[in-house]
XYZ file of C-alpha atoms in Angstrom:
406
model
C 62.856 73.649 88.930
C 63.465 77.400 88.705
C 66.547 78.500 90.633
C 66.211 81.364 93.065
C 68.430 84.371 93.396
C 69.766 86.399 96.288
C 67.432 89.180 97.420
C 69.492 91.948 99.016
C 68.025 93.693 102.043
C 69.083 97.092 100.700
C 68.095 97.681 97.071
C 69.500 101.206 96.943
C 72.908 100.173 95.504
C 71.016 98.563 92.616
C 68.229 101.061 91.985
C 69.957 104.319 92.960
C 73.716 104.232 92.481
C 74.820 104.646 88.863
C 71.192 104.813 87.730
C 69.440 107.599 85.849
C 65.928 106.215 85.538
C 64.005 102.930 85.705
C 60.674 102.482 83.914
C 59.021 101.329 86.052
C 61.086 101.324 89.246
C 58.145 100.018 91.268
C 57.678 97.068 88.906
C 61.420 96.378 88.758
C 61.724 96.382 92.553
C 58.788 93.974 92.852
C 60.442 91.659 90.314
C 63.696 91.648 92.306
C 61.868 90.820 95.505
C 60.119 87.800 93.975
C 63.426 85.968 93.969
C 63.337 84.479 90.472
C 66.133 84.976 87.935
C 65.449 87.895 85.622
C 66.442 87.908 81.964
C 68.661 90.987 81.625
C 69.093 92.211 78.065
C 72.021 94.285 76.881
C 72.312 94.802 73.154
C 75.252 96.258 71.329
C 75.954 97.163 67.742
C 79.545 96.336 66.833
C 79.767 99.468 64.708
C 82.966 100.333 66.592
C 85.536 97.857 67.887
C 86.219 99.381 71.279
C 84.659 100.056 74.675
C 85.434 103.021 76.918
C 84.592 103.823 80.535
C 81.276 105.357 79.473
C 80.091 101.859 78.555
C 81.382 100.421 81.821
C 78.708 102.245 83.859
C 76.059 99.900 82.444
C 78.291 96.834 82.382
C 78.963 97.186 86.103
C 75.224 97.200 86.769
C 74.847 94.002 84.752
C 77.645 92.357 86.733
C 76.083 93.496 89.998
C 72.799 91.780 89.130
C 74.583 88.820 87.602
C 76.352 88.231 90.926
C 72.913 88.013 92.579
C 71.996 85.151 90.231
C 70.202 86.939 87.377
C 70.758 85.940 83.732
C 72.584 88.333 81.403
C 71.714 87.987 77.719
C 74.035 89.810 75.345
C 72.517 90.588 71.952
C 75.097 91.017 69.210
C 73.435 93.394 66.739
C 75.050 92.005 63.637
C 71.993 93.159 61.639
C 71.246 96.518 63.258
C 74.937 97.472 63.157
C 74.712 97.396 59.391
C 71.971 100.048 59.666
C 73.542 102.157 62.408
C 71.716 103.377 65.518
C 70.571 106.983 64.942
C 70.170 107.686 68.681
C 71.604 111.097 69.413
C 72.889 111.474 65.875
C 72.353 114.408 63.581
C 72.936 112.550 60.311
C 72.291 109.226 58.642
C 74.819 106.585 59.712
C 77.086 104.800 57.236
C 76.185 101.141 56.771
C 78.892 98.588 57.577
C 79.746 95.385 55.758
C 79.070 92.091 57.519
C 82.827 91.400 57.660
C 83.410 94.719 59.456
C 80.647 93.893 61.904
C 82.130 90.482 62.752
C 85.602 91.915 63.282
C 84.268 94.642 65.564
C 82.126 92.166 67.496
C 85.128 89.994 68.346
C 87.006 92.996 69.738
C 83.943 94.307 71.578
C 83.209 91.032 73.348
C 86.833 90.631 74.439
C 86.454 93.929 76.287
C 82.849 93.326 77.431
C 83.956 90.300 79.396
C 86.531 92.310 81.297
C 83.529 93.428 83.384
C 80.727 90.908 82.860
C 81.244 87.216 83.710
C 81.557 85.293 80.435
C 80.600 81.968 82.024
C 77.253 83.362 83.197
C 76.351 85.241 80.014
C 74.146 83.979 77.185
C 75.277 85.414 73.827
C 72.748 85.678 70.985
C 73.273 86.981 67.455
C 70.398 88.817 65.744
C 71.049 86.930 62.535
C 69.600 83.849 64.253
C 66.110 85.330 63.835
C 66.428 88.195 61.353
C 68.231 85.924 58.905
C 64.896 84.153 58.395
C 62.770 87.292 58.139
C 60.658 87.702 55.021
C 59.124 90.865 53.578
C 55.827 89.763 55.137
C 57.495 89.695 58.567
C 58.878 93.199 58.054
C 55.514 94.596 56.994
C 53.764 92.948 59.936
C 56.310 94.437 62.348
C 56.149 97.948 60.896
C 52.337 97.920 60.926
C 52.342 98.113 64.729
C 53.743 101.661 64.872
C 53.205 104.948 63.064
C 55.625 107.412 61.497
C 54.168 110.072 63.794
C 55.253 108.087 66.855
C 58.822 107.923 65.606
C 58.981 111.585 64.650
C 58.409 112.433 68.299
C 61.862 111.062 69.010
C 64.181 114.018 69.605
C 66.886 113.267 67.039
C 64.341 112.441 64.321
C 62.248 115.511 65.187
C 65.268 117.803 64.990
C 66.399 116.462 61.631
C 62.866 116.568 60.231
C 62.381 120.208 61.286
C 65.706 121.122 59.657
C 64.879 119.268 56.420
C 67.768 116.847 56.965
C 67.519 113.307 55.585
C 66.148 110.437 57.649
C 66.640 107.056 56.016
C 63.796 104.530 56.162
C 66.335 102.014 57.464
C 66.794 104.220 60.523
C 63.090 103.954 61.252
C 63.540 100.185 61.237
C 66.308 100.264 63.835
C 64.129 100.750 66.956
C 61.730 98.088 65.674
C 64.509 95.566 65.222
C 65.923 96.310 68.668
C 62.422 95.964 70.103
C 61.875 92.633 68.351
C 65.057 91.332 70.005
C 63.288 91.799 73.347
C 60.334 89.757 72.116
C 62.521 86.895 70.854
C 64.498 86.485 74.058
C 61.552 87.403 76.341
C 63.513 90.146 78.061
C 62.533 91.114 81.609
C 64.815 94.149 81.802
C 66.694 96.006 79.066
C 69.700 98.206 79.838
C 70.954 101.286 78.042
C 72.004 104.900 78.426
C 69.505 107.725 78.709
C 69.919 108.316 74.966
C 68.405 104.847 74.420
C 65.104 105.542 76.214
C 62.994 105.688 73.041
C 64.341 102.374 71.751
C 63.871 100.666 75.112
C 60.292 101.917 75.381
C 59.488 100.649 71.863
C 60.611 97.214 73.042
C 58.438 97.481 76.132
C 55.428 98.457 74.003
C 55.985 95.757 71.380
C 56.192 93.045 74.026
C 52.833 94.156 75.404
C 51.316 94.085 71.897
C 52.579 90.535 71.421
C 51.215 89.188 74.680
C 54.391 89.300 76.778
C 54.980 91.048 80.079
C 56.524 94.411 79.102
C 60.196 94.692 79.960
C 61.550 97.167 82.479
C 63.757 99.915 81.023
C 66.906 100.435 83.055
C 68.815 103.577 82.058
C 72.265 104.599 83.228
C 73.581 108.172 83.310
C 75.826 109.407 80.538
C 79.441 109.615 81.714
C 81.019 112.995 80.999
C 84.375 112.680 79.265
C 87.796 113.856 80.379
C 87.124 117.305 78.886
C 84.498 117.840 81.584
C 81.933 119.042 79.054
C 80.597 116.429 76.640
C 79.727 112.761 77.035
C 82.635 110.373 76.733
C 83.235 109.582 73.078
C 86.142 108.361 71.017
C 85.253 110.764 68.203
C 85.546 113.680 70.651
C 88.889 112.477 71.985
C 87.697 112.694 75.610
C 87.564 108.963 76.287
C 89.428 106.358 78.349
C 89.422 103.023 76.523
C 89.447 99.716 78.387
C 92.479 98.538 76.443
C 94.561 101.670 77.017
C 98.104 100.945 78.274
C 98.298 101.500 82.066
C 100.292 104.748 81.822
C 97.853 106.208 79.282
C 94.789 105.140 81.294
C 96.164 106.557 84.533
C 97.284 109.776 82.855
C 93.944 110.385 81.162
C 92.104 109.907 84.450
C 94.435 112.395 86.106
C 93.352 114.967 83.503
C 89.758 114.904 84.800
C 88.339 118.207 86.060
C 87.980 118.125 89.832
C 84.189 118.385 89.679
C 83.965 114.955 88.000
C 85.902 113.067 90.664
C 82.937 112.007 92.796
C 80.721 111.022 89.846
C 83.498 108.771 88.513
C 83.835 107.196 91.954
C 80.070 106.656 92.072
C 79.661 105.188 88.594
C 82.915 103.230 88.197
C 84.001 101.980 91.634
C 82.722 100.098 94.652
C 83.911 102.756 97.104
C 81.104 103.168 99.698
C 78.705 106.076 99.286
C 79.659 107.425 102.718
C 83.318 107.654 101.702
C 82.405 109.453 98.489
C 80.289 111.921 100.455
C 83.278 112.587 102.734
C 85.452 113.286 99.688
C 82.864 115.714 98.368
C 82.700 117.519 101.687
C 86.489 117.664 102.019
C 86.896 119.170 98.568
C 84.069 121.671 99.125
C 85.637 122.843 102.392
C 89.133 122.806 100.856
C 90.355 120.633 103.721
C 91.794 118.092 101.268
C 93.618 118.256 97.959
C 91.473 116.932 95.061
C 94.695 115.613 93.508
C 94.899 112.945 96.225
C 91.361 111.689 95.510
C 92.024 111.781 91.782
C 95.150 109.676 92.208
C 93.151 107.151 94.202
C 90.566 106.997 91.418
C 93.160 106.604 88.658
C 94.975 103.916 90.643
C 91.713 102.029 91.336
C 90.476 101.973 87.747
C 93.895 101.168 86.264
C 94.234 98.249 88.682
C 90.795 96.921 87.674
C 91.662 96.750 83.974
C 95.325 95.826 84.438
C 96.615 94.966 87.926
C 97.866 96.612 91.098
C 101.516 96.539 90.040
C 100.732 98.175 86.690
C 98.672 100.839 88.448
C 101.493 101.572 90.895
C 104.021 101.817 88.063
C 101.691 104.120 86.120
C 101.363 106.374 89.160
C 105.140 106.560 89.571
C 105.472 107.394 85.866
C 102.874 110.171 86.191
C 104.617 111.698 89.190
C 107.979 111.604 87.418
C 106.932 112.821 83.973
C 103.951 115.094 84.618
C 104.361 116.397 88.149
C 108.158 116.721 88.256
C 108.493 117.124 84.464
C 111.366 114.647 84.337
C 111.859 112.464 81.290
C 110.555 108.898 81.591
C 113.083 106.151 82.225
C 111.939 104.194 79.182
C 110.621 105.558 75.917
C 110.444 104.409 72.286
C 113.455 105.148 70.120
C 113.290 106.341 66.502
C 116.082 106.596 63.959
C 117.028 110.207 63.321
C 117.523 109.430 59.619
C 113.839 108.455 59.294
C 112.459 111.790 60.509
C 115.123 114.486 60.140
C 113.579 116.069 57.036
C 109.917 115.847 58.040
C 107.650 118.743 59.046
C 106.719 118.376 62.705
C 103.107 117.349 62.007
C 104.246 114.449 59.806
C 106.947 113.502 62.294
C 104.362 113.160 65.050
C 102.235 110.790 62.960
C 105.182 108.725 61.698
C 106.571 108.214 65.203
C 103.172 107.350 66.696
C 103.034 110.470 68.862
C 99.800 111.419 67.082
C 97.181 109.138 65.546
C 96.395 111.435 62.619
C 97.448 114.646 60.899
C 94.479 116.395 62.506
C 95.558 115.357 65.999
C 99.153 116.383 65.223
C 98.042 119.856 64.145
C 95.841 120.191 67.227
C 98.706 119.260 69.566
C 101.067 121.731 67.888
C 98.486 124.535 67.930
C 97.888 123.942 71.637
C 101.619 124.283 72.343
C 101.737 120.674 73.515
C 104.733 119.662 71.378
C 108.353 120.376 72.167
C 111.877 119.158 71.496
C 113.959 118.467 74.595
C 117.711 118.595 74.003
C 120.160 116.467 76.022
C 121.210 119.568 77.989
C 117.625 119.996 79.209
C 116.722 122.893 76.908
C 113.106 122.728 75.720
C 112.109 124.193 72.343
C 108.533 124.632 71.080
C 107.718 124.166 67.395
C 105.126 125.531 64.965
C 102.866 123.512 62.650
C 104.685 123.952 59.351
C 108.177 123.991 60.814
C 110.784 121.384 59.919
C 112.823 121.413 63.113
C 116.563 120.910 63.399
C 117.072 117.608 65.180
C 120.025 115.704 66.539
C 120.633 112.291 68.053
C 119.709 112.315 71.727
C 116.864 114.787 71.293
C 113.503 113.828 72.769
C 110.214 114.821 71.126
C 107.279 115.254 73.514
C 103.634 115.406 72.394
C 101.059 116.106 75.056
C 101.966 115.390 78.656
C 102.708 111.678 78.400
C 104.047 110.779 74.936
C 107.770 110.788 74.196
C 110.240 109.391 71.653
C 114.000 109.593 71.706
C 115.936 110.128 68.448
C 118.950 107.880 67.944
C 121.605 107.441 65.244
């Protein structure tokens, strides 16, 4: 007997909030109102081992539908990850080894289930069906589409017009993602707006193969902390789910004010009416955006850590960033290990920067200084080997500190 699901009276929180486009919204709404569990497909390529808040927009929508009784099916793209999804890319992606894919998948799923309920999620690996594919299967699949269709995709069209390479394997990627939908008989597939072409290929292939075409559910792209480009680790404007509480809170406090309400809409359960009031208060300058931003940072940090960690992170931010006091606790580094190093190398060796490039960027931006025990603050240049003493504190950015000890 097929179990039934809850049919909410108001579908707007599902079809409007945190949603960019649904193809077709009319069909999707009718499916929800029938009261049978829908098979909700979310695929991911473990080409990177981490998840940031940009991914959470879609994961929250999955959890919302999951809580109504619908079935989430997570596709682990252990085959497509070795090709690399070209969506939104301007160059051919580097292929990964299978070992790299497995390692990334383990990390990815640990974070995925911070939002989506593990107990109510069906996990499928592509290798279950593509591992048995023959050349005949590949040819049969490719025969259903034309090169011309794929060259209409924006990223392919741009690269083709600029005489940049497009690997044949990249043409296979949308087909493989589409075939996943056929295998699991997907009712709805989820992805960002940059995934629309791939989702539509799946919808079309299902129709060709006698299945009911899936609905394509697309979430908006979350703008990163720089306020300009989409959230991305490579751009350095991201907030990762496994950030320490102080780092997560601090990054969220760096958001431009005009992103506050969109972050509330996409990443919280704060009612729409309350968000509208915030928007109005900021527009009329009757409230300080800093207060709303603190509420947002506290909310999100509590979700991925806990309320106590969020409160401690807020206190740390107020002490270190707002009052510019030194933190009560900070890592300690032996003076002997760094006393003869240029500042850029010192930053990397002490963990204040993740790479030489980041170290140089921080120094160029004037975001690095030495704070002496008497409170004097001294800026440094990129090639400088600073004079250091025990008790000095090195600050990089607004929230990273180390104290030098004998």
